[in-house]
């Protein structure tokens, strides 16, 4: 707990810093007063919560505004863990906007802080997010380095589920660079752990990944096997979003094999779920499959329509 003079000084620091953000941005927010309730750490938690709500609403400028408040307080308190938490969340906001160069900077700062505490679990988590950012930026060598660092910390923490999730990330990089057999083996390693812990959602994700690898290797029987395994998991867990993607993949695979009737059945199922969820991007992707199906049937009128 800070005494009254320190609290006042901290309050002035925050108010002065936020004045530089611009009055126009401040006026546009519903409530942006910098509030203190005696314990600045609780204030940070409050700002992080408010930022999360703005982030969920895709108001990223406001989300970053409140994270800046938390950062100022954490710096004043010289609290490395709180500051690292803020840096990590700032990275996540930039990730959500596909601004990966910016997110990489914040993850690296968070890693430096977490590793100096040290906090093994949070360091591993930050390395994983850094690796994903690198993968999206096609910086594959750096992605491997980040994921292998995450794996090292996960092993040190004896966190089996996180080990498996990191292996999935490594498999994704192998898949992106065309090393499909290495990707398949890595996914299978992860799958064995998820099965051990009965993690249904992650089991389904692994089945889906393995199925897509087999599709790209032209092993269609195996691809169908794993995709239908994924379908069963999605139905069991009532995951309609995941199920719609499975149906899309099955439609695509049947279309590749010129099974137009089956392709049409699965894309109908996929599109129905996408409409139900209001997934406009997914609907657009399904419409492309519809167009390809009707083109393959030489139904030009319907293909043009889609």
XYZ file of C-alpha atoms in Angstrom, residues 144 147-148 151 155 159-172 174 179-199 202-203 205-207 209-210 213-214 226:
51
model
C 11.250 -22.657 -34.471
C 8.732 -22.635 -29.909
C 11.775 -24.683 -28.880
C 9.145 -26.311 -25.093
C 9.468 -29.429 -19.898
C 3.494 -29.184 -17.974
C 2.479 -32.006 -20.304
C -0.519 -30.296 -21.901
C 1.522 -27.207 -22.725
C 4.243 -29.460 -24.133
C 1.645 -30.978 -26.453
C 0.304 -27.574 -27.506
C 3.819 -26.398 -28.292
C 4.392 -29.507 -30.379
C 1.259 -28.619 -32.362
C 2.737 -25.174 -33.002
C 6.004 -26.735 -34.161
C 4.028 -29.067 -36.417
C 2.255 -26.057 -37.912
C 6.748 -27.790 -40.454
C 7.935 -30.674 -44.374
C 4.715 -32.655 -44.175
C 6.073 -35.907 -42.749
C 7.781 -34.056 -39.890
C 4.536 -32.160 -39.314
C 2.538 -35.405 -39.189
C 4.926 -37.046 -36.707
C 4.927 -33.957 -34.481
C 1.120 -33.810 -34.492
C 1.010 -37.508 -33.539
C 3.331 -36.846 -30.593
C 0.989 -34.108 -29.413
C -2.071 -36.289 -30.001
C -0.769 -39.048 -27.741
C -0.477 -36.551 -24.867
C -3.927 -35.053 -25.455
C -5.464 -38.541 -25.483
C -3.747 -39.290 -22.186
C -5.337 -36.195 -20.623
C -8.690 -36.659 -22.433
C -8.503 -33.138 -23.869
C -7.240 -30.550 -28.618
C -7.710 -34.154 -29.776
C -7.656 -30.183 -33.492
C -4.896 -32.773 -33.872
C -7.103 -35.097 -35.910
C -4.269 -31.204 -38.601
C -3.234 -34.774 -39.363
C -1.420 -33.284 -43.870
C -2.639 -36.558 -45.372
C -8.922 -38.303 -39.589
